[in-house]
mmCIF file of C-alpha atoms in Angstrom:
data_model
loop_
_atom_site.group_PDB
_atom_site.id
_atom_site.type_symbol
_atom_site.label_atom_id
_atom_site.label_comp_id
_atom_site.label_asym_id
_atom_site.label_seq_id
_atom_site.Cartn_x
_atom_site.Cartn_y
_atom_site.Cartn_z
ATOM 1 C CA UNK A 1 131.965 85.857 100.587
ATOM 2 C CA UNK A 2 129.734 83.987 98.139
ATOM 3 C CA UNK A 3 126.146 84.430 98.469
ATOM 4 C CA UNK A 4 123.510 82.480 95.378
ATOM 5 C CA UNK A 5 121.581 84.598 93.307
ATOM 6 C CA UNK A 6 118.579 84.381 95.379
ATOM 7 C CA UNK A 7 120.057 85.754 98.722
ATOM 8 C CA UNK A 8 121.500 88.393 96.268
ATOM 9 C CA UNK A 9 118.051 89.567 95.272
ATOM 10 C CA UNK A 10 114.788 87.574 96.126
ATOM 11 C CA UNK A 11 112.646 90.598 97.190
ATOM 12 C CA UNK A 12 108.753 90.460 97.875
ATOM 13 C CA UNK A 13 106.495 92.699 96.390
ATOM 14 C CA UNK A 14 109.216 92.909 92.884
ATOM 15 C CA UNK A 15 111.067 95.527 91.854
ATOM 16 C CA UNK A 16 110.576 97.854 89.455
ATOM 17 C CA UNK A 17 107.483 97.528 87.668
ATOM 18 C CA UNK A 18 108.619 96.876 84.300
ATOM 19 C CA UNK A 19 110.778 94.530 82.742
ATOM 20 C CA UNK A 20 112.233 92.655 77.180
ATOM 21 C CA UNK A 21 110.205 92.669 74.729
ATOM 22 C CA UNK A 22 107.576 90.824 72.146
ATOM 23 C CA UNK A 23 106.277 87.500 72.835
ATOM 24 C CA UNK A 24 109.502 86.198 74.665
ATOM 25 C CA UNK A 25 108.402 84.071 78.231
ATOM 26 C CA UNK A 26 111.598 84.573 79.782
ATOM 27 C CA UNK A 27 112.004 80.514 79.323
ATOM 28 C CA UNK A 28 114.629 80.976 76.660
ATOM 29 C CA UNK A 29 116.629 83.965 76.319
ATOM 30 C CA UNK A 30 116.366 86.795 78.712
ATOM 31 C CA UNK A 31 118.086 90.549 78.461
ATOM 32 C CA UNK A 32 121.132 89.860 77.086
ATOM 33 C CA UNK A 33 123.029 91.831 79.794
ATOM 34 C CA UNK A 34 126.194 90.386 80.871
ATOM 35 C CA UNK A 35 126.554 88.991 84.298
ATOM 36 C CA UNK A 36 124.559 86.610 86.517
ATOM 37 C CA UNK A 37 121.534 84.940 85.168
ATOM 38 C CA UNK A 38 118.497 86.164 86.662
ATOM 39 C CA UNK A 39 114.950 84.704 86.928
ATOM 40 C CA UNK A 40 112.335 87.236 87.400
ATOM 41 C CA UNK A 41 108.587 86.764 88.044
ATOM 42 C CA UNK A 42 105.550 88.655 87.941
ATOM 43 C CA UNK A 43 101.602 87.484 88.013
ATOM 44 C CA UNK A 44 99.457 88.382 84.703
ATOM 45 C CA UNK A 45 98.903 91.667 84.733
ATOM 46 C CA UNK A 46 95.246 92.414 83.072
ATOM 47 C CA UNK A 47 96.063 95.760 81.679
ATOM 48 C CA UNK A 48 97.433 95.986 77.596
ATOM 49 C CA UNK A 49 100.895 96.547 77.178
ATOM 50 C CA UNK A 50 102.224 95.610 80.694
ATOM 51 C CA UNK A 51 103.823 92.897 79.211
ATOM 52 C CA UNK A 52 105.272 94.000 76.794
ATOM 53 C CA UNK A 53 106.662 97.383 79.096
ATOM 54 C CA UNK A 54 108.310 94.761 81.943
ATOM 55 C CA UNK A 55 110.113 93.134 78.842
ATOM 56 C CA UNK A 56 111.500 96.051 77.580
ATOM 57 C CA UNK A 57 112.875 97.390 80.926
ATOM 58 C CA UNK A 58 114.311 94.400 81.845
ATOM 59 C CA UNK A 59 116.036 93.861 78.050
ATOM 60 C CA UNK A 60 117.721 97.417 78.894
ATOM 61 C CA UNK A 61 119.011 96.170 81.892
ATOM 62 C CA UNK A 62 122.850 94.990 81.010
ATOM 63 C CA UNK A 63 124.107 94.113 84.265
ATOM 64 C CA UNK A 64 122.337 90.910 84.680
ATOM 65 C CA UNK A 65 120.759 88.590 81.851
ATOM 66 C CA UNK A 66 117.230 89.350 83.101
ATOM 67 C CA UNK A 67 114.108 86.190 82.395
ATOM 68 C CA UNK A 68 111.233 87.618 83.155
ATOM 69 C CA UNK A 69 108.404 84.944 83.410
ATOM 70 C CA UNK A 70 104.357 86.436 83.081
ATOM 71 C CA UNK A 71 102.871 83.617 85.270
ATOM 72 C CA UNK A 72 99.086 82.843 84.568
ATOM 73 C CA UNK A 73 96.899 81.205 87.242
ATOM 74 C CA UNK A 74 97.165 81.306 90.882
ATOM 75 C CA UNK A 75 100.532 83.120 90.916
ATOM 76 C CA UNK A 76 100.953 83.276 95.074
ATOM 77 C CA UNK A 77 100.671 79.600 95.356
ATOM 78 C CA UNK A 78 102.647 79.319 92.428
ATOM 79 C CA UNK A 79 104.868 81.395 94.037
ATOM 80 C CA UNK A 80 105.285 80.358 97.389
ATOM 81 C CA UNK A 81 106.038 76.064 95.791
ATOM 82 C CA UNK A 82 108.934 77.466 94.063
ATOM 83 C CA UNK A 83 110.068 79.159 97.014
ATOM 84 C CA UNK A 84 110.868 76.018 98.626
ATOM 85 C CA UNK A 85 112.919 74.542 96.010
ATOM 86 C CA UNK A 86 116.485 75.360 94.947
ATOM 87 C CA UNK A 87 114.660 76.560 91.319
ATOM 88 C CA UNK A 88 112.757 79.174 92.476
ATOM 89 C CA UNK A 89 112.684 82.779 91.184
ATOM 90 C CA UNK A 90 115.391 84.911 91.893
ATOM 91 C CA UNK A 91 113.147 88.226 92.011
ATOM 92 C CA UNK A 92 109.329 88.282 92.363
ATOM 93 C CA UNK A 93 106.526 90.042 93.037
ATOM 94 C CA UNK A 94 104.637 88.890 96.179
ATOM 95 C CA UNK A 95 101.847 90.535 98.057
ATOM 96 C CA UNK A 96 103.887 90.750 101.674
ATOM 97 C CA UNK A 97 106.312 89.031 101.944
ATOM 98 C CA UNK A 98 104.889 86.835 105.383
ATOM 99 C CA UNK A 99 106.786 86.677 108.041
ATOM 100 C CA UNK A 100 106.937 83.227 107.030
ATOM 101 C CA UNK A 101 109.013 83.851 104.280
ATOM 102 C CA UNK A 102 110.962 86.285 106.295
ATOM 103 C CA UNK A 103 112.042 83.888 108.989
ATOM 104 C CA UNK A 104 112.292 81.110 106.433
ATOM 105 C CA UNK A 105 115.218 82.825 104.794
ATOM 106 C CA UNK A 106 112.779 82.729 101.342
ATOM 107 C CA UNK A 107 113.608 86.279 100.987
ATOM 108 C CA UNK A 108 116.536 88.823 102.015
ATOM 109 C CA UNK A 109 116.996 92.323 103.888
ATOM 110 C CA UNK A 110 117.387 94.528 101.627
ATOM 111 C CA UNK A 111 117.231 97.810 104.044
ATOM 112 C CA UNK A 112 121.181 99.394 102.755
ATOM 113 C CA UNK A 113 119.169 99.443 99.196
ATOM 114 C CA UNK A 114 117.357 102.155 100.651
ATOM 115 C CA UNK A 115 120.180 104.398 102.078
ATOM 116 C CA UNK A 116 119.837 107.969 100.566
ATOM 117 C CA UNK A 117 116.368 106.997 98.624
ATOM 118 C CA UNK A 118 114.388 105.722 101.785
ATOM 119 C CA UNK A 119 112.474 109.121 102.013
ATOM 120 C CA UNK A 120 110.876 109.110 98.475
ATOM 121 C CA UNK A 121 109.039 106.112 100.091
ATOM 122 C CA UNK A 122 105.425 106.031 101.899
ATOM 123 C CA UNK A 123 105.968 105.096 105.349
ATOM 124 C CA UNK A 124 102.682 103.161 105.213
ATOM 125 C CA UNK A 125 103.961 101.592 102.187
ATOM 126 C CA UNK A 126 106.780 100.596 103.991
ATOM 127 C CA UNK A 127 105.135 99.457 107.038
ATOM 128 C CA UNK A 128 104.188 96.279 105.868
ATOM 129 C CA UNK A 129 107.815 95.508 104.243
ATOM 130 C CA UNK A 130 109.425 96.250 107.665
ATOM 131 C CA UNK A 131 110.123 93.605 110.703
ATOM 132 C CA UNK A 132 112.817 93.401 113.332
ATOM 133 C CA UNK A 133 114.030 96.822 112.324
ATOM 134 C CA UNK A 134 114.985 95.356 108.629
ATOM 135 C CA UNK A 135 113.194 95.915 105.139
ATOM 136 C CA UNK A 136 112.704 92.805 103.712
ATOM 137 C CA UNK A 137 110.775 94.179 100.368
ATOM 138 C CA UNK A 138 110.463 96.952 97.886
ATOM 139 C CA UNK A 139 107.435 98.468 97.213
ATOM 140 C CA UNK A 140 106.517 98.258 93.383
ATOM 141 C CA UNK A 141 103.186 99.715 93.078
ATOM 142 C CA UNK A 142 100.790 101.486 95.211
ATOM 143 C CA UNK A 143 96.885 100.185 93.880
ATOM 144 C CA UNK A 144 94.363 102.540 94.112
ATOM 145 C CA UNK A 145 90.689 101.379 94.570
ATOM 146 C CA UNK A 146 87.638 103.568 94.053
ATOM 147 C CA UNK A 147 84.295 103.058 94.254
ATOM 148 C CA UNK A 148 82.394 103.294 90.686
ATOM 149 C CA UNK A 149 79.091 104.122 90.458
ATOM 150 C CA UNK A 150 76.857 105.305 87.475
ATOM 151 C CA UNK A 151 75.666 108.893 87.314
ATOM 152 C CA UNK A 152 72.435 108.138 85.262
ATOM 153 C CA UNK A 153 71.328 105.199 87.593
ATOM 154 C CA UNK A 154 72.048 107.142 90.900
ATOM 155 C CA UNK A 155 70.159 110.361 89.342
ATOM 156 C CA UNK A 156 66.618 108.335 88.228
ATOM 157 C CA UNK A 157 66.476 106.077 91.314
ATOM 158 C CA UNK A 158 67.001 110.100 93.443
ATOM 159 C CA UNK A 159 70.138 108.345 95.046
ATOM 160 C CA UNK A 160 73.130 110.331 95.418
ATOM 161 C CA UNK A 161 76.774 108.800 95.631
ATOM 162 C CA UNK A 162 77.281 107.375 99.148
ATOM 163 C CA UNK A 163 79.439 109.238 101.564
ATOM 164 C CA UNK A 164 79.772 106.385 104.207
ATOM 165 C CA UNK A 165 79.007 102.596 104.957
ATOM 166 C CA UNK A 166 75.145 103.721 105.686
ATOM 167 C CA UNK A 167 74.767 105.415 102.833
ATOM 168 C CA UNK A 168 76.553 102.629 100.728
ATOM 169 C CA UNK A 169 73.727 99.747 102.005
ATOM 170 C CA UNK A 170 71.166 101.967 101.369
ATOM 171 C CA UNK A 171 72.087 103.321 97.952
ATOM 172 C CA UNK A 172 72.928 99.525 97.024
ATOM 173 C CA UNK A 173 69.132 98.300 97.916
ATOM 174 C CA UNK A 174 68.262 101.335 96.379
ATOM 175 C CA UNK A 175 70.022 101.049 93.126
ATOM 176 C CA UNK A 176 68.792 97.492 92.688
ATOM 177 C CA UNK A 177 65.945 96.179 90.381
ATOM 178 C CA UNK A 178 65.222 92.887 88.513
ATOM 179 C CA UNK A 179 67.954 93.505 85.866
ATOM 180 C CA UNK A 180 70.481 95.844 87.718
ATOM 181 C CA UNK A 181 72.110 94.857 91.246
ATOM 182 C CA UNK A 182 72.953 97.770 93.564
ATOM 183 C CA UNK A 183 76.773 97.200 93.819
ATOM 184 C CA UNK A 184 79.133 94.309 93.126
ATOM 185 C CA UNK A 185 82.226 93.696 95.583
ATOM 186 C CA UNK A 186 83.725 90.748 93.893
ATOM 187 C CA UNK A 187 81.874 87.391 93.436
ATOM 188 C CA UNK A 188 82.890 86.839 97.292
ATOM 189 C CA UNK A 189 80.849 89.984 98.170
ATOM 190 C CA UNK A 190 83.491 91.503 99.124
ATOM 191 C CA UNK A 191 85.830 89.399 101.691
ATOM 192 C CA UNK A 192 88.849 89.639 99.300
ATOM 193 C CA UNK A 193 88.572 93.142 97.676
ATOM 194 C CA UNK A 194 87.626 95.033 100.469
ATOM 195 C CA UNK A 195 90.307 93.598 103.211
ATOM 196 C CA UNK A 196 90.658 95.690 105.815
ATOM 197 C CA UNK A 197 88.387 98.513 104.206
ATOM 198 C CA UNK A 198 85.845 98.323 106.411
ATOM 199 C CA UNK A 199 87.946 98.050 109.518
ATOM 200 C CA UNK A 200 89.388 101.719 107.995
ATOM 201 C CA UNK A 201 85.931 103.182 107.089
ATOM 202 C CA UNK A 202 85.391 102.761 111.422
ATOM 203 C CA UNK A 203 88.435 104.206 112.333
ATOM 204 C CA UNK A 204 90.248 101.076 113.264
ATOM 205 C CA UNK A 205 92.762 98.875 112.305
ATOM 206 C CA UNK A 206 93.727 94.848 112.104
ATOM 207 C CA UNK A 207 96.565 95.523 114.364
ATOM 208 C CA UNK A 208 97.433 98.675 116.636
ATOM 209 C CA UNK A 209 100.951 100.273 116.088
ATOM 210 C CA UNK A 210 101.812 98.707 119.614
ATOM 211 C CA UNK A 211 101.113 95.210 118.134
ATOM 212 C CA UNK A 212 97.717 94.849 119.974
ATOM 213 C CA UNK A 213 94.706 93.289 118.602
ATOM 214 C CA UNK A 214 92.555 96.515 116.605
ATOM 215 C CA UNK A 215 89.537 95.036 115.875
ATOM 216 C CA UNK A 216 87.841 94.191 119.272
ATOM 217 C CA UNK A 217 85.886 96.583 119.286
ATOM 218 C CA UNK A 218 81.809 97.395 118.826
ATOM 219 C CA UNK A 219 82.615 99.721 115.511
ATOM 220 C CA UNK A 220 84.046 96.482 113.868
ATOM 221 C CA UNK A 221 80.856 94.588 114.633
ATOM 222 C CA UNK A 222 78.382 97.438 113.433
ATOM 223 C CA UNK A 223 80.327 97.691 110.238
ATOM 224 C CA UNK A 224 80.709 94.342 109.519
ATOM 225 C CA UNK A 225 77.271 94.029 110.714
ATOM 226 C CA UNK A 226 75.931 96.727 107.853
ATOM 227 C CA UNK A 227 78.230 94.868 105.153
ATOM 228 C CA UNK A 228 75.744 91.277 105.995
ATOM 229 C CA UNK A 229 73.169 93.680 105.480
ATOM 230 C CA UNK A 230 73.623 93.844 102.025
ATOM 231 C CA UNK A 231 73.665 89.932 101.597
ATOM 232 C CA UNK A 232 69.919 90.515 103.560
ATOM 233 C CA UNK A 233 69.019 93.056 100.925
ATOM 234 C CA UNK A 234 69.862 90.974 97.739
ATOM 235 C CA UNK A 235 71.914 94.086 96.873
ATOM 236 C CA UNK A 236 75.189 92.520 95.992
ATOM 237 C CA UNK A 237 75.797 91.154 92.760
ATOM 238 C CA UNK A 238 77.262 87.339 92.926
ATOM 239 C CA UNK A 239 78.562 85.220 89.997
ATOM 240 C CA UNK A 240 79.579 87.935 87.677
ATOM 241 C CA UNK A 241 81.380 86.771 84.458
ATOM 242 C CA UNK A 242 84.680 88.426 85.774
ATOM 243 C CA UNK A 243 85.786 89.204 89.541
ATOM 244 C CA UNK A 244 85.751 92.111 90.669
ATOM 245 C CA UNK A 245 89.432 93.961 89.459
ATOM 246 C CA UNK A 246 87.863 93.498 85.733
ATOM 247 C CA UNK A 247 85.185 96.380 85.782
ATOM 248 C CA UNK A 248 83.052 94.370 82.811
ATOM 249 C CA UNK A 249 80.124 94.074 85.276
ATOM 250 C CA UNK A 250 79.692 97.838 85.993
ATOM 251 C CA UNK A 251 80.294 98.877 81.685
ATOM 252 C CA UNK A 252 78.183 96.019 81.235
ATOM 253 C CA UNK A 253 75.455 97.474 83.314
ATOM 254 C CA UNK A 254 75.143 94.593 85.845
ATOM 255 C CA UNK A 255 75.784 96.638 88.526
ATOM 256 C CA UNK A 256 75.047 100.282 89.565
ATOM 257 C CA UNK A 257 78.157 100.721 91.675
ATOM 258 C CA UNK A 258 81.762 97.952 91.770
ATOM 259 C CA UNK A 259 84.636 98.360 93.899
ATOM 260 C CA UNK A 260 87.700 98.280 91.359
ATOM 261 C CA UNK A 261 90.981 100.169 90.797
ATOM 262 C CA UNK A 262 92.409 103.256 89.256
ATOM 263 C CA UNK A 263 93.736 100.939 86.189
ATOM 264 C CA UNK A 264 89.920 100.217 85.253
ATOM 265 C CA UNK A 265 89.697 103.767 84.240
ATOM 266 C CA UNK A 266 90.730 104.057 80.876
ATOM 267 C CA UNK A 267 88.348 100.713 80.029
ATOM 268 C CA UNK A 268 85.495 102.510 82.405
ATOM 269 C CA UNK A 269 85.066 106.033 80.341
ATOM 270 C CA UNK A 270 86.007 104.019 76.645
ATOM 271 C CA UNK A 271 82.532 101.707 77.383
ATOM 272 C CA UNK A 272 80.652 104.938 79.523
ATOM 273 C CA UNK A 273 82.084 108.200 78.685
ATOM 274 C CA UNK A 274 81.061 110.654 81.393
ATOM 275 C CA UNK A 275 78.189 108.305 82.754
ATOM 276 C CA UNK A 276 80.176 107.815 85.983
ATOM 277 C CA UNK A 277 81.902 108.884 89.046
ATOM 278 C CA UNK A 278 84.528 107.203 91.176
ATOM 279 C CA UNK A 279 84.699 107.788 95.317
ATOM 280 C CA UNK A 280 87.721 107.127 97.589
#
């Protein structure tokens, strides 16, 4: 049978995480590896040295002359053009993949890559790749996002580091003054960072295991209702130099507390040392 290099391995959500080597775009040259020619994309990772890691896993790679591409801008709409043309990317990185994509035939099942292996995956991770009994995705990379807050700003306004969605709001207003805001959530506030956070944080979920409707009920409303309480406050920082996966605004000291990730660490304690804490 012949099958074209994308049925062989368009995947959502990539591969590995790393992929040759310098300042090469994956335009011209790739790997080097013998065998089919393979176009490989990934958005701009922020953190130093990504880059240049993904390039040198993919120039080791000698079955298949591996391109990666380190696509700037809005990579998912990027993305999803190319996905209806015949020049798309062979192997990408997608946050999903829809089940658009899946019943467009824009990406491939790729559940007999997981025979023998499919244990050393989360199941929740999994989850999301899985519909019609078929895996349509690997997972690359599992993003942890913590709470940051300052240790010296929660310890002189006599605040201590919130242990729920009350004590968030109230720490927030607390927090704030004339040249500090309480907590920054993304120049949204919030709607994109957070997701379904603060369905989780009330014991619910978008959609129940049996495929009913999770939210309809009066937890969502009083949680959503206590997250428009801190537009009422003033206690969100909006319009922050960088959104809200750079952590500039909280080592800048715009902002008592930002939701980031784990990979905001290393840049967190280089600006603050052991002026901060991080909660789940």
């Amino acid at each position: 049978m012949t099958i074209s290099r994308r049925a062989l391995l368009g995947t959502g959500a990539a591969l590995g995480l790393l992929t040759a080597c310098g300042s090469n775009t994956g335009r011209e040259g790739g790997s080097g590896g013998k065998g089919p020619r393979l176009a490989q994309w990934y958005h701009q990772y922020g953190e130093p040295g990504t880059e240049q890691a993904v390039k040198r896993y993919a120039a080791a790679y000698r079955k298949a002359d591996v391109r990666v591409q380190w696509r700037p801008g809005n990579y998912d709409e990027q993305t999803a053009a190319a996905l209806l043309t015949d020049s798309g990317p062979d192997v990408f990185e997608v946050n999903g993949p829809s089940l658009d994509q899946i019943q467009g035939g824009q990406v491939v099942d790729l559940t007999d890559l997981f025979d023998g292996v499919r244990d050393d995956f989360n199941p929740v991770a999994l989850a999301p790749k899985t519909y019609d009994g078929k895996i349509w995705a690997i997972p690359q990379v599992l993003d942890t996002h913590l709470l940051y807050y300052r240790k010296s700003l929660l310890a002189d306004a006599g605040v201590r580091a919130p242990r729920s969605m009350d004590e968030l709001v109230d720490a927030a207003k607390a927090l704030t003054t004339k040249k500090v805001k309480g907590l920054f959530l993304g120049n949204d506030g919030g709607a994109g960072a957070l997701g379904m956070t603060p369905l989780y944080a009330a014991g619910l979920s978008s959609v129940t295991e049996d495929g009913e409707v999770g939210f309809d009920d009066p937890a969502a409303a009083r949680v959503l209702g206590r997250l428009r309480q801190l537009y009422a406050d003033k206690s969100l920082l909006l319009g922050a130099p960088a959104d809200w996966s750079d952590p500039s605004a909280f080592t800048q000291e715009l902002t008592a507390m930002q939701w980031c990730g784990l990979w905001a660490l290393p840049a967190v304690r280089e600006k603050l040392g052991d002026d901060f804490g991080v909660l789940p």
